[in-house]
Each structure stands twice: as structure tokens, then as C-alpha cells.
Coordinates of C-alpha atoms and ligand atoms in Angstrom, one line a residue:
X443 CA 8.7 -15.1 -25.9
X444 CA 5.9 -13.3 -24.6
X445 CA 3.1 -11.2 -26.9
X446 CA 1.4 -8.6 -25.7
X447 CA -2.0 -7.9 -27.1
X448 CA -4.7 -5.2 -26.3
X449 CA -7.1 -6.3 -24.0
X450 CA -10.9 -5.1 -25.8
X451 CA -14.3 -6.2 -24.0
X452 CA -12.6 -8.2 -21.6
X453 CA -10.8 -10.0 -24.1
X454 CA -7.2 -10.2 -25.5
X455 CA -7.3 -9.9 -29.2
X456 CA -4.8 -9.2 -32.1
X457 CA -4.2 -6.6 -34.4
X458 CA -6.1 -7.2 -37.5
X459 CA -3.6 -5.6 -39.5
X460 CA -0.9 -8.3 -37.7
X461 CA 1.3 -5.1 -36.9
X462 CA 3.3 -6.0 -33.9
X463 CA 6.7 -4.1 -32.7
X464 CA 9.5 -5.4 -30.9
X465 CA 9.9 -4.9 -26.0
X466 CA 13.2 -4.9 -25.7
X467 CA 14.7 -5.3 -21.8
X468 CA 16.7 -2.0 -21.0
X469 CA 19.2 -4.6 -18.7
X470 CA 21.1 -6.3 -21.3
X471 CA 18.8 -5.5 -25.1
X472 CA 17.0 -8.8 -24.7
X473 CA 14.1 -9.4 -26.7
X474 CA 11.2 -9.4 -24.1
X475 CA 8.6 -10.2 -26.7
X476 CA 6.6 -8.7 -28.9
X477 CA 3.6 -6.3 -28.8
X478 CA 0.6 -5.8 -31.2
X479 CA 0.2 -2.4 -32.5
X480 CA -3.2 -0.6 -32.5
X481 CA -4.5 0.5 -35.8
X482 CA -7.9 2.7 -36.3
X483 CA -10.1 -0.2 -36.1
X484 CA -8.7 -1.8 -32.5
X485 CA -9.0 1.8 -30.6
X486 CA -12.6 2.3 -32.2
X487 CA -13.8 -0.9 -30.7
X488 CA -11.7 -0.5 -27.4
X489 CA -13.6 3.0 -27.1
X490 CA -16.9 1.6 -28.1
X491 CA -16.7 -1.5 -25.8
X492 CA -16.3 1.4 -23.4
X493 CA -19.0 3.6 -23.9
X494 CA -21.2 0.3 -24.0
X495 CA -20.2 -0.4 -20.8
X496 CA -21.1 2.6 -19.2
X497 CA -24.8 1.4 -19.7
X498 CA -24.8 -2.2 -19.0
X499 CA -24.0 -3.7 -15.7
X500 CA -21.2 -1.3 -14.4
X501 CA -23.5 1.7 -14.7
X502 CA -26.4 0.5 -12.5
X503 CA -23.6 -0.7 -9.8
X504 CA -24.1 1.3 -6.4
X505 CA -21.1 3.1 -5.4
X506 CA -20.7 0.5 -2.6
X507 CA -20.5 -2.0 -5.0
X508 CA -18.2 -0.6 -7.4
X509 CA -15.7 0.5 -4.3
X510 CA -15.9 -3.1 -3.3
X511 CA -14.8 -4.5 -6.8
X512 CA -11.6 -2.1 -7.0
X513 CA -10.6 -3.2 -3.6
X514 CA -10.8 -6.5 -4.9
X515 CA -8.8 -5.6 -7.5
X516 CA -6.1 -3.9 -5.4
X517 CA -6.2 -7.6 -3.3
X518 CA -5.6 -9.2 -6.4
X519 CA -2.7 -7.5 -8.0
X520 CA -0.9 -7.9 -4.1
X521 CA -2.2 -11.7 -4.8
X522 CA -0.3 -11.7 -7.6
X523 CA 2.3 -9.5 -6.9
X524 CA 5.8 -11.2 -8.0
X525 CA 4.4 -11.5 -11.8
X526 CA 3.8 -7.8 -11.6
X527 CA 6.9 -6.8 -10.0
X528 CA 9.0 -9.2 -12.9
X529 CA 7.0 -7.7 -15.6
X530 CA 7.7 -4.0 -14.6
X531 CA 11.6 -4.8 -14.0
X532 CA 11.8 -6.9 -17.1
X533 CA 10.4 -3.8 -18.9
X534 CA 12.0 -1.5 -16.9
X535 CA 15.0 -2.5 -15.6
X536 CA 15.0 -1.0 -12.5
X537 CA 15.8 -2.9 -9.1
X538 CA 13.5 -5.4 -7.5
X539 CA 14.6 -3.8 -3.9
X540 CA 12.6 -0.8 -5.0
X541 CA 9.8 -1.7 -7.4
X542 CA 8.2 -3.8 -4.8
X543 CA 8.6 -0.9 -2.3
X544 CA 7.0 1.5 -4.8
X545 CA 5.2 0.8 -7.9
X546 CA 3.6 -2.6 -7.1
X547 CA 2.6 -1.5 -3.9
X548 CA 1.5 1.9 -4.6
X549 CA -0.1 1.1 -7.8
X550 CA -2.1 -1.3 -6.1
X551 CA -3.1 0.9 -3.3
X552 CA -4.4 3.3 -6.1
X553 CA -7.5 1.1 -6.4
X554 CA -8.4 1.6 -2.9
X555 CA -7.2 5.1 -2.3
X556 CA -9.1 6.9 -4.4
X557 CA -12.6 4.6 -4.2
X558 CA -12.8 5.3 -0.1
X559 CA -11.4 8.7 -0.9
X560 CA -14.8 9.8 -3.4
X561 CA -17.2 7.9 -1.9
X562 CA -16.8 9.4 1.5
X563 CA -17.2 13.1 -0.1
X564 CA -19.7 15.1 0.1
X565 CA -21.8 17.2 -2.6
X566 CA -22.9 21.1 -1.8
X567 CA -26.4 21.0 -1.0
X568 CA -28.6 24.8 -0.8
X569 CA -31.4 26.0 -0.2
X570 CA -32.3 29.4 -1.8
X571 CA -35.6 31.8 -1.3
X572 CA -38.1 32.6 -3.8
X573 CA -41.0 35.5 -4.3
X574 CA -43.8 33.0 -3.6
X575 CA -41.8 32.5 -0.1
X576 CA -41.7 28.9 -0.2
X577 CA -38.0 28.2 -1.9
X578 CA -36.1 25.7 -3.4
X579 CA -33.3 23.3 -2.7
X580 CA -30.7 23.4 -4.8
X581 CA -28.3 20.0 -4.7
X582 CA -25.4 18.9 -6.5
X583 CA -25.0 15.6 -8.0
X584 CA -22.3 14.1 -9.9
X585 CA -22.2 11.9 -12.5
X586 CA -19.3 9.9 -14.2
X587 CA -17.7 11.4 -17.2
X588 CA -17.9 8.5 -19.3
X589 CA -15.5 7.2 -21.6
X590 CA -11.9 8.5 -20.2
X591 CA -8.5 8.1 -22.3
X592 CA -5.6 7.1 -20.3
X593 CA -2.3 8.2 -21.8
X594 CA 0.5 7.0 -19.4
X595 CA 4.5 7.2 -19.6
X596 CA 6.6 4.5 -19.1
X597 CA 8.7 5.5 -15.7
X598 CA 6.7 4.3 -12.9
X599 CA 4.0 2.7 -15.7
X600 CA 2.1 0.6 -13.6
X601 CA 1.8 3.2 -10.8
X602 CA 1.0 5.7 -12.7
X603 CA -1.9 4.0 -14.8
X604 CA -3.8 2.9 -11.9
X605 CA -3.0 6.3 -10.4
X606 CA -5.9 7.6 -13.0
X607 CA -7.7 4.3 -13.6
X608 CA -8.7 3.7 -9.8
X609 CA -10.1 7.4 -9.5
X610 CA -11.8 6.9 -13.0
X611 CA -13.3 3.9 -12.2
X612 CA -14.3 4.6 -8.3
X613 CA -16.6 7.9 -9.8
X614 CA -17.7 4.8 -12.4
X615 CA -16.4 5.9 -15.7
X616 CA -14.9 3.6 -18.1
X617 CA -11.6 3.7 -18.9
X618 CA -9.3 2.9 -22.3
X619 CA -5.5 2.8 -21.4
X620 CA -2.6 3.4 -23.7
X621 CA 0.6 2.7 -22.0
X622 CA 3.3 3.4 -23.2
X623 CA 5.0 1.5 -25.6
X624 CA 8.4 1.0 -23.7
X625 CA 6.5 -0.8 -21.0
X626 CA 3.2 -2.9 -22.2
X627 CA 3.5 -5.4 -19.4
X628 CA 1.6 -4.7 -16.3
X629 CA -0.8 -2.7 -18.0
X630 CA -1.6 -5.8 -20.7
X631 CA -1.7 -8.2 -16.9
X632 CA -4.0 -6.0 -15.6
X633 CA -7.0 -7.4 -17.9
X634 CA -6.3 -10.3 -16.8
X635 CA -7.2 -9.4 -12.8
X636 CA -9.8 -7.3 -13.8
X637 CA -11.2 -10.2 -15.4
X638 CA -10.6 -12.4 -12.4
X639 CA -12.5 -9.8 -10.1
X640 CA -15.6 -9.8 -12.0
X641 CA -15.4 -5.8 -13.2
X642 CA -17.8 -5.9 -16.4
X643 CA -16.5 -6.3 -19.8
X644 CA -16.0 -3.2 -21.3
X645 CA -15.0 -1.3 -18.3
X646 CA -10.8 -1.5 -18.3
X647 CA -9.6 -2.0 -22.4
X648 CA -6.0 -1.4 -23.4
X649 CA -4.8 -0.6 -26.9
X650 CA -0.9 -1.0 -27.3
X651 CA 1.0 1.4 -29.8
X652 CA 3.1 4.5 -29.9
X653 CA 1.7 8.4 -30.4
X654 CA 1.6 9.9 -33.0
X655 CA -0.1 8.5 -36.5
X656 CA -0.4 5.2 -33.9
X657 CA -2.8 4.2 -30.8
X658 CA -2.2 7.6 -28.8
X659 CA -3.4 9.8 -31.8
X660 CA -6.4 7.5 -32.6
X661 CA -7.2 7.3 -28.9
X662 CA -7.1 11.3 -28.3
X663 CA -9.0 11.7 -31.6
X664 CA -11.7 9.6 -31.0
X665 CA -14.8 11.2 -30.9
X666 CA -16.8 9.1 -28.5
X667 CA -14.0 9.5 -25.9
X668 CA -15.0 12.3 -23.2
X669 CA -12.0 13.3 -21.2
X670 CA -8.2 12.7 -21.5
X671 CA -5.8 12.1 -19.0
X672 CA -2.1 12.1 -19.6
X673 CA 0.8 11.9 -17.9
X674 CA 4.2 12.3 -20.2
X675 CA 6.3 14.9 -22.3
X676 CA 5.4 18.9 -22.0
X677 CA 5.8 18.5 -25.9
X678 CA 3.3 15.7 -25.9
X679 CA 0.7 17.4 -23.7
X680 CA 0.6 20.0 -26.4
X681 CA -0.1 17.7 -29.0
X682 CA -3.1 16.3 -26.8
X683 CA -4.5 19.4 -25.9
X684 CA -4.6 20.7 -29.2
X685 CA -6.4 16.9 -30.3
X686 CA -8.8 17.4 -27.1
X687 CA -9.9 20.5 -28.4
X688 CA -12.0 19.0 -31.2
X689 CA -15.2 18.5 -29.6
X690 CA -14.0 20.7 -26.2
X691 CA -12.9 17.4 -24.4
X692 CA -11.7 18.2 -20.9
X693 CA -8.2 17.3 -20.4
X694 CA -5.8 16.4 -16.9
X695 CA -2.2 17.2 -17.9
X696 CA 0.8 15.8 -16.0
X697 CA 3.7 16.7 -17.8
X698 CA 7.5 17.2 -17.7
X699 CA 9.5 19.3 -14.5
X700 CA 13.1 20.9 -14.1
X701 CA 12.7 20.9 -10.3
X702 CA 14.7 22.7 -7.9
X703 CA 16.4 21.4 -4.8
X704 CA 17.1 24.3 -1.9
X705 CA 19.5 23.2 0.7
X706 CA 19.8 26.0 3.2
X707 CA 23.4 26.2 5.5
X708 CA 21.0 25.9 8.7
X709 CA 19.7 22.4 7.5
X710 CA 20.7 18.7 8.7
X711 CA 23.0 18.1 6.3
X712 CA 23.1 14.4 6.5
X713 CA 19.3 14.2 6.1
X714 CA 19.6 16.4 2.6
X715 CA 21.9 14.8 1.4
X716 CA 19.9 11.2 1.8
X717 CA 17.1 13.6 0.7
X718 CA 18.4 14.8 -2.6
X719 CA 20.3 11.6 -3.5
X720 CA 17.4 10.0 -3.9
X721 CA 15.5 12.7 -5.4
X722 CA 18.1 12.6 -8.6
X723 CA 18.9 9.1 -8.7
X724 CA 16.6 6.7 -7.9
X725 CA 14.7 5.0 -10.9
X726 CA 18.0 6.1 -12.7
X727 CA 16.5 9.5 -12.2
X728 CA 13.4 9.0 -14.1
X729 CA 11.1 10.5 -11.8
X730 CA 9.3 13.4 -12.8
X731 CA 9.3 15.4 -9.8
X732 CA 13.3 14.4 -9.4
X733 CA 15.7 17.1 -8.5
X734 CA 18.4 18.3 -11.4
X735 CA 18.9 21.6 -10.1
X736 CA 20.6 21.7 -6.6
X737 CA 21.4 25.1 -4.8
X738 CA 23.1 25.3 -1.8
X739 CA 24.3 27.8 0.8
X740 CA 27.4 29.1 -0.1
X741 CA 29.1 27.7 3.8
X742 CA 28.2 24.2 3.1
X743 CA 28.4 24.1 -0.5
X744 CA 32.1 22.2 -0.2
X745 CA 30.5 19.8 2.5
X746 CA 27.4 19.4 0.7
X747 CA 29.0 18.4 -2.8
X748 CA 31.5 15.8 -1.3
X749 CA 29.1 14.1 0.7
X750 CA 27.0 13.3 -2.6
X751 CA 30.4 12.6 -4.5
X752 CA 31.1 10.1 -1.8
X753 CA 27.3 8.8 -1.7
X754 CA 26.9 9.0 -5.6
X755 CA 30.2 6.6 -5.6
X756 CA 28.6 4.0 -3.2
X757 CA 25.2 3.8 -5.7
X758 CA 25.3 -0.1 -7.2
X759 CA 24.8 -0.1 -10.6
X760 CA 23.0 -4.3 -11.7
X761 CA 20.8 -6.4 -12.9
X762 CA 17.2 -6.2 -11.4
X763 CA 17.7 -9.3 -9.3
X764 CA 20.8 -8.4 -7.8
X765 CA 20.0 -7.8 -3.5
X766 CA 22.9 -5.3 -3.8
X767 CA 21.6 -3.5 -6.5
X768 CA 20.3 0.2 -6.2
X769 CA 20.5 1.9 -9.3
X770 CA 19.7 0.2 -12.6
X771 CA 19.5 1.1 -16.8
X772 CA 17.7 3.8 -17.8
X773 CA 14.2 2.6 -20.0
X774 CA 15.8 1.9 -23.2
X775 CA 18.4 2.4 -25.6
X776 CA 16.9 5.6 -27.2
X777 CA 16.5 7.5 -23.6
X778 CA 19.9 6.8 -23.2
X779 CA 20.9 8.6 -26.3
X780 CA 19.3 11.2 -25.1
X781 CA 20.6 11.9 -21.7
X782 CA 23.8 10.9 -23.4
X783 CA 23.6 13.5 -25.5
X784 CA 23.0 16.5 -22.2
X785 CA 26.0 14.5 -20.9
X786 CA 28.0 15.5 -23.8
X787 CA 26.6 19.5 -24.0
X788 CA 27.1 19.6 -20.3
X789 CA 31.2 19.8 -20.9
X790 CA 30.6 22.1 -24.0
X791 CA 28.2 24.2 -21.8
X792 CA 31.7 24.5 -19.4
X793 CA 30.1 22.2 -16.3
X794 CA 33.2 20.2 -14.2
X795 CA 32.3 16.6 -14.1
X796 CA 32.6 16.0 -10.7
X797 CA 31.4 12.7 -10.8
X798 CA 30.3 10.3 -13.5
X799 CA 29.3 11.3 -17.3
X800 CA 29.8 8.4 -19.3
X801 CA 28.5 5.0 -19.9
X802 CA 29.9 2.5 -17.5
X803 CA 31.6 -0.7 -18.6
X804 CA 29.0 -3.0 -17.0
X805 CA 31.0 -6.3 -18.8
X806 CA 30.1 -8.1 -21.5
X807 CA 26.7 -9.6 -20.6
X808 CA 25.1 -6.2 -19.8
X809 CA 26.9 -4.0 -21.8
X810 CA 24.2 -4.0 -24.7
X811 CA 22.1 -2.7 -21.9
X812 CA 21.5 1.2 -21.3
X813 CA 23.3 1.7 -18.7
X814 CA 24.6 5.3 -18.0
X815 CA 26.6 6.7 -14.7
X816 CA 25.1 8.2 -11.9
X817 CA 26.5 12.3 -13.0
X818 CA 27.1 15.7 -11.0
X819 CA 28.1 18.9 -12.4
X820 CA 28.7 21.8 -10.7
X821 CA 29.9 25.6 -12.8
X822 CA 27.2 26.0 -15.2
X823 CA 25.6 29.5 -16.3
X824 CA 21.9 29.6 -15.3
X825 CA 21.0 30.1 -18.5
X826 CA 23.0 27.1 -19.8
X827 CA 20.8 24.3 -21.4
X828 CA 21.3 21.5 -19.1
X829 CA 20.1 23.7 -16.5
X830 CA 17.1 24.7 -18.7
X831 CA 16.0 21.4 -20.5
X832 CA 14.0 18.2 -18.5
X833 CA 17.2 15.8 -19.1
X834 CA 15.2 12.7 -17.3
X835 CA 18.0 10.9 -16.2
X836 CA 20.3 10.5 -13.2
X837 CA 21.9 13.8 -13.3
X838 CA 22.1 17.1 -10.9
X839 CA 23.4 20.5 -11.5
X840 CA 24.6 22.0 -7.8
X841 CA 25.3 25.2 -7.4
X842 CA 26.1 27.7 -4.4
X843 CA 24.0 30.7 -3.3
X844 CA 24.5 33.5 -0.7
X845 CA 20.9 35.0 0.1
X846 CA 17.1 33.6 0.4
X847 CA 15.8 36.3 -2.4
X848 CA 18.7 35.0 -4.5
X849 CA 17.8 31.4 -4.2
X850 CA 14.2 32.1 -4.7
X851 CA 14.8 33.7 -8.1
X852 CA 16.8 31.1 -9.4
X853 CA 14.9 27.9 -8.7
X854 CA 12.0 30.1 -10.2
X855 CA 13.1 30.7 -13.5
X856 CA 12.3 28.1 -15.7
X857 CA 9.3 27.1 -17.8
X858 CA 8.1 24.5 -15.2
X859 CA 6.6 24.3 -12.1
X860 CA 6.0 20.8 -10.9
X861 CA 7.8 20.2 -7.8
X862 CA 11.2 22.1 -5.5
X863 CA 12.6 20.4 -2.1
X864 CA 13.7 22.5 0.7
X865 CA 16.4 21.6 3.0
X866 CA 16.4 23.8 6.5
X867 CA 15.3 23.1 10.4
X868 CA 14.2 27.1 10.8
X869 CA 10.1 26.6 9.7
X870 CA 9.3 30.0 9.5
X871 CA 12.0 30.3 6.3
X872 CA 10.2 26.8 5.2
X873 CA 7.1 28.5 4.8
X874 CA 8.2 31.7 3.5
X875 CA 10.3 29.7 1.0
X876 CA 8.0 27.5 0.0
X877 CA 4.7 29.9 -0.3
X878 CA 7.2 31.3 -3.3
X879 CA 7.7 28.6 -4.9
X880 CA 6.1 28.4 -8.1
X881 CA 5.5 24.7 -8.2
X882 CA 2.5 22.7 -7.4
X883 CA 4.3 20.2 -4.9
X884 CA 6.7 21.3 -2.8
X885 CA 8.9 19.2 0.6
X886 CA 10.0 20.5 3.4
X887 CA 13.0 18.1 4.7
X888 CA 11.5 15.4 2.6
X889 CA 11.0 14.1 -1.1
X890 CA 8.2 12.4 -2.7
X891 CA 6.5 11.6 0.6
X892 CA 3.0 11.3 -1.1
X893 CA -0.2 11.4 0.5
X894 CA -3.1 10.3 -1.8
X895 CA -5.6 12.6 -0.4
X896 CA -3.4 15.5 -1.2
X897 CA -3.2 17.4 -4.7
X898 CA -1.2 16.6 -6.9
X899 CA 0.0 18.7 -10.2
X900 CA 2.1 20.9 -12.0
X901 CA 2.2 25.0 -12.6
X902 CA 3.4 26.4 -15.9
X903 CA 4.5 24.4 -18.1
X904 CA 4.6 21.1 -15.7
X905 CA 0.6 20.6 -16.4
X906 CA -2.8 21.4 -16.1
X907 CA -5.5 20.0 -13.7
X908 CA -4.6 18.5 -9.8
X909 CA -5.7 15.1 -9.8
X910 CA -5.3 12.9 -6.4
X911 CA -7.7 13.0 -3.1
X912 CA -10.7 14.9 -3.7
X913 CA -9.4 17.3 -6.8
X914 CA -9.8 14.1 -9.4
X915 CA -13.3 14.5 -8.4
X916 CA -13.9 17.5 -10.7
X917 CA -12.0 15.8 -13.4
X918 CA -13.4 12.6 -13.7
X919 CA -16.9 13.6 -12.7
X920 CA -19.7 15.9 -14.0
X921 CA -21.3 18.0 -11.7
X922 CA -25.1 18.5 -12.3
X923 CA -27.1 21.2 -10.0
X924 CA -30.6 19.9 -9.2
X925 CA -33.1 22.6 -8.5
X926 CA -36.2 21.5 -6.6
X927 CA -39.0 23.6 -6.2
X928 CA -40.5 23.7 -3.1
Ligands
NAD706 P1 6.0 10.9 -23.7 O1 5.3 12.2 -23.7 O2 7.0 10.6 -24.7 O3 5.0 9.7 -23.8 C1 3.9 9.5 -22.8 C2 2.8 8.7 -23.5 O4 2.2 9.5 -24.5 C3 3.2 7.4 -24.2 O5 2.2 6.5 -23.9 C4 3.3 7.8 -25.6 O6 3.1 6.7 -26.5 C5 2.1 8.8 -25.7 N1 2.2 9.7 -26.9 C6 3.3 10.3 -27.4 N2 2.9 11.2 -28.4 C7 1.5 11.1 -28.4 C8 0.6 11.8 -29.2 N3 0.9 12.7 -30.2 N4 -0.8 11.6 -29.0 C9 -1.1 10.7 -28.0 N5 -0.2 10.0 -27.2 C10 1.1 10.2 -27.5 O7 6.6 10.7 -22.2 P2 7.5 9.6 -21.6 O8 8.9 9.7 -22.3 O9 6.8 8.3 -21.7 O10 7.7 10.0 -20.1 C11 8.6 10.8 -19.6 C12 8.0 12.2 -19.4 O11 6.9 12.1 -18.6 C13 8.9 13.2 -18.7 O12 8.8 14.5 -19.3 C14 8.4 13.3 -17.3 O13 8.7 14.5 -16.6 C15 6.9 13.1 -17.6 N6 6.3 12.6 -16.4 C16 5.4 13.5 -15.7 C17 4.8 13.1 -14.5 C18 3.9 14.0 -13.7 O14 3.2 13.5 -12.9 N7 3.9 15.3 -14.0 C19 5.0 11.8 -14.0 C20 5.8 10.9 -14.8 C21 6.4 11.4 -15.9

């Protein structure tokens, strides 16, 4: 049995007050091990080991030398890739097939994204007149932040920890990382290479624990941290925000989406419906800029549903191991109630079921797992709540229009704004379409196709802040003018 335990100052310790709570593996309910939670007194020396660290060895690295040190860390977790990838499908459940195409991978490549990514930027630089007629340069100059929270959700968790680590750490703040408490794995191995690589005690901590009254409030609380970054829940942001405010910490918020699918009669309609299966089902449709609200063209609406009816039937539910398997348990046993439960308001709402809605019979070795089927709906009102709500779960909602104006409305009303797919081959509607999206990602004839150096964020209620490329830069950095006389 494994135990997870933070990792403070570059070493593991326990919880003093011997707390620990139970990682349970979403596949079949097996006990994975068990994980130390984070009182007061673990996060207050996590967050001082950090802000000590800012002014010993890691703060007098050159930015060459601190980019060289998180590419050696990306080497590293490649290294040692297959105890990553079984630690994030233990935790997670989800198919080998696709966490070593995606979070393994990417979350490594995080490290050395974002380190050649800021270094290579420039700062403004100018030069102004004065009465005396001699002027003055004026130059910008940035600075790390310092100590930087790391709040991170347990869908793609190693991914999207390093996704703010490696920016945080390239523009050389420190960092302390609460993951979340479904999936302490990869985050807890990650000391471990960090170690191995030589980055400075102090630099990387992780405190295990859940939010509120636990590690993520003490974290977001603390006074010596200087800037949150959190990826999770709408609900939750609020909560962080309002904890942020005390001492007018800045704050990066990635938060929840309800995001809209347009599939236009003049598209190819084999490559939106590869398109949009994956962007509801894969990762058991735990992805935050997933699709749950599909619209489409009233001529190929028929076509368009059957051919995901027939793809949505082919998707092979198993274990993480299994070559054959696509499409595994959702995170735990407690998500499942929960998309259970839209499952369940979707027929009161009125929806037809035209494909899944229950919980599989997956036999009895698995069947303690939280497994759930693969579900389309189609006759909902718009202003049902299962067209409303973030469900986070392998679900769509498809639904036929007649006019561009029409289907610009709908996918626009809701309370988020994180991401919307557009299926069509005529790219002047692409562009029109998309400029009127209010969302802060949007796909032509494509789905989570992700370039690092590109922005990446929410409108409304989906977050606050673009982090990725060049944008972290403002977030994790602090931008002092210098004014020289001349
Ligand atoms: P969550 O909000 O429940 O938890 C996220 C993290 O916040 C966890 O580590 C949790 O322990 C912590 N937390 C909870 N309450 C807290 C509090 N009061 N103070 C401090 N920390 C607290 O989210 P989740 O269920 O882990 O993840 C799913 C959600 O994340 C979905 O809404 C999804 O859309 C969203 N998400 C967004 C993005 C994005 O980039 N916009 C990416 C992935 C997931």
C-alpha cells in the first residue's frame, strides 16, 4: 500500500497531527493507499520553505540556468515515464492508450514550453525627453512574484500542475502545489525528480488535503503566499478569490465551462463527428473545455445524431491496461453520483435518451468501480438545467437549428465562456461565427488542438486571467519600470 506524503524543503515528511485519508482507484474502489492530510502547521512550513528559497540558491540562478534545470526536469519525468503514466491511471482510471498520448507527455513538455517561451521575450524599453534636453530611458524589468499557490483539479492532474509550475518556475518563483485530493500521485513523484535534477530545496513543496477548513484554505490564506493560481470549480474560484483578497493577492482563475459545439450543414460531416466525439467523451468527458451542448443544422441533424449513436456504441468501456480500451470510470465514486444525478433530471427535464444513461454492468470485478455510460440526449428546453449546469461527465445535449443568428444566440447564453467548436468548410462563416463567440478558446474544424504559445482562458464565469505563451508572463511576474536619467 502506498502513502503519500507532502513533499516540504525537498523532503517527504508526515503530518504531525498523523491525519491521513483514504486514494481510492475509480476502476474497481481499490484501496490505492493512503495520503497525509495537511494541517496549519505543514502548509506554514511548505510556504516558508518557499519564500526561503526565493533568496538562496534558486534566486541568484541566471535565467539560462534555471531554463536548463526545468528542461532537465521535463527529461526526467519522460525518463521515468511508465511510473507516472501508472500513478495517473491508478488515480484516475482513465486509459493507458491516452494518458501517455496526453498528460505524461504534455505535462512534461510544460517544463520546457514555457521556460524557452519567457526567456526569449522581450521587455519594453523607452526613451522619453526632458526640459534640460538630455532625457531619460525608461526600461522594464521583471521580477518573479515569489511565493505562488498552485491549486489544481484532479482531471488531467499532472498536466495541469506543471501547466502553472513550469511557467512559475521558468520567471523563477517558487511554487507550493495542492493537488487535488482525488489524485495525489504524480504530483507527490514529482519531488522526487525535482530532487533528482538538482532544483534547490524549497523551490517545488506539495501539501496534500482537501479545501475548505483543509490544505486548500490554509494555502489561499496564508499570508506570505503572493499569487494564486487555480484551476477547478466556478464555485471554488469564488471561494479563492474572496480568500485572495486579504492582502490584494493577485489571482489566475481557470474554472468550470458549458461549452458549445456548432456543427453547420456545409461541414465535413465525418470529421465533426470524430471532432465532437471526442470533445464529450474522452477522459469520460472530464475535460473542461469538453462539448455538452451540440447544435446542428437542421438538414443534417438526423445524419449527424446517428453517426454519434453508432460511434458512441463502438466507445470500449475497461480497465486502464486493456489495448482495446477507450473510455474508462469517471474520477471517483462521488463524481459519479453526481453526473448520475443530471442523468436522472435529464428524463424529468423531458430529454429522449438516445443513447446510454445508466451505469453499465461492467461484471463483478469492476462493478464497485464508477463506471457510467457514454449518454446523448436530444429534446431539451434551453433553459432546462442539464443544458444550464457544468455536468463534467461523458454527456451531450444535441439539438437542431435553422439560421447562423439563431445558433449564435443559443451557444451564447449561459454563464460561461471557456471554449465553443465550430464545424463548417465556408471560412468566412468560421470567422464571423467565431469573432461572436463569447468564449476565450474557440476551434475551427478542430478540438483541443493546443498550442502552448497561444492564450489560454475563460470569459464570464469560465475564469479570470490567460495564462499559457507569453500572457503567464504578467501573472507570474512583476513588472518594475526603471527610469534612468540621462
Ligand atoms: P474543485 O473546484 O472541486 O477542486 C479543485 C481544487 O480546489 C482541488 O485541489 C480542491 O481540493 C481545491 N479546493 C476546493 N475548495 C477549496 C477552497 N475553498 N479553498 C482552496 N482550495 C479548494 O474542482 P475539481 O472537481 O477538482 O475539477 C473539476 C472542475 O475543474 C470542473 O468545473 C472543470 O470545468 C474545472 N476545470 C477547469 C479547467 C480550465 O482550464 N478552465 C481545466 C480543468 C478543469
Amino acid at each position: 500500500m502506498k502513502e503519500f506524503k507532502h513533499f516540504i524543503n525537498g523532503e517527504y515528511v508526515a503530518s504531525a497531527s498523523g491525519k491521513t485519508f483514504e486514494n481510492r482507484c475509480p476502476v474497481d474502489n481499490s484501496l490505492i493507499g493512503m495520503v497525509h492530510e495537511a494541517g496549519q502547521a505543514e502548509v506554514d512550513a511548505a510556504v516558508r520553505a518557499a519564500k526561503a528559497a526565493l533568496k538562496g540558491p534558486w534566486g541568484k540562478m541566471t535565467q539560462t540556468q534555471r531554463t536548463a534545470l526545468l528542461n532537465k526536469v521535463a527529461d526526467r519525468i519522460n525518463e521515468r515515464f511508465e511510473e507516472f503514466l501508472e500513478a495517473e491511471c491508478r488515480d484516475t482510471g482513465k486509459p493507458r492508450s491516452i494518458a501517455s498520448h496526453i498528460d505524461i507527455p504534455r505535462g512534461a513538455a510544460n517544463f520546457k514550453a514555457f521556460s524557452e517561451t519567457l526567456a526569449n521575450h522581450p521587455t519594453e524599453g523607452f526613451r522619453m525627453d526632458t526640459p534640460d534636453g538630455k532625457g531619460a530611458l525608461n526600461v522594464g524589468h521583471r521580477t518573479p512574484k515569489g511565493v505562488i499557490a498552485v491549486i489544481s483539479p484532479w482531471n488531467l492532474p499532472l498536466l495541469l500542475m506543471t501547466w502553472k509550475v513550469g511557467p512559475a518556475l521558468a520567471c523563477g518563483n517558487t511554487v507550493v502545489v495542492k493537488p487535488s485530493e482525488e489524485t495525489p500521485a504524480t504530483t507527490t513523484l514529482l519531488g522526487e525528480v525535482m530532487n533528482e535534477c538538482g532544483v534547490p530545496e524549497g523551490v517545488f513543496n506539495v501539501v496534500h488535503g482537501f479545501g475548505p477548513d483543509s490544505a486548500g484554505e490554509f494555502l489561499t490564506t496564508h499570508p506570505l503566499v503572493d499569487a494564486i493560481t487555480f484551476t477547478g470549480e466556478t464555485r471554488t474560484g469564488e471561494a479563492i478569490m474572496k480568500a485572495a483578497a486579504v492582502g490584494l493577492r493577485n489571482i489566475s482563475l481557470e474554472c468550470g465551462g458549458k461549452n458549445p459545439g456548432i456543427v453547420f450543414a456545409d461541414c465535413d460531416i465525418e470529421k465533426a463527428v470524430e471532432g465532437t466525439m471526442r470533445s464529450a467523451f474522452v477522459n469520460c468527458g472530464q475535460v473542461c473545455l469538453g462539448t455538452e451542448r451540440v447544435y446542428v443544422e437542421r438538414p443534417i441533424f438526423e445524419k449527424f445524431l446517428s453517426r454519434m449513436k453508432e460511434e458512441v456504441a463502438k466507445l470500449k468501456l475497461g480497465r486502464p491496461e486493456d489495448p482495446e480500451a477507450n473510455f474508462g470510470p469517471l474520477v471517483s465514486l462521488e463524481h459519479r453520483e453526481k453526473v448520475k444525478y443530471y442523468y436522472d433530471l435529464a428524463r424529468e427535464e423531458g430529454a429522449t435518451v438516445e443513447i446510454g444513461g445508466g451505469i453499465p454492468d461492467m461484471g463483478a470485478e469492476l462493478n464497485d468501480g464508477a463506471w457510467i455510460e457514454p449518454t446523448i440526449w436530444t429534446g431539451l428546453s434551453d433553459d432546462a438545467r442539464v443544458i444550464r449546469e457544468e455536468i463534467f461527465g461523458p454527456c451531450c445535449h444535441i439539438r437542431p437549428f435553422d439560421t447562423e443568428d439563431e445558433v449564435i444566440e443559443l451557444a451564447n447564453d449561459t454563464n460561461y465562456g471557456l471554449a465553443a467548436a465550430i464545424w463548417t468548410e465556408n471560412s468566412a462563416r468560421a470567422v464571423r461565427v467565431a469573432e461572436q463567440m463569447e468564449a476565450g478558446l474557440v476551434w475551427v474544424n478542430s478540438w483541443f488542438l493546443r498550442d502552448l504559445r497561444t492564450a489560454f482562458g475563460g470569459a464570464k464565469q469560465s475564469g479570470i486571467g490567460r495564462e499559457g505563451g507569453v500572457h503567464g508572463l504578467e501573472f507570474y511576474t512583476e513588472t518594475k519600470n526603471i527610469c534612468i536619467k540621462l
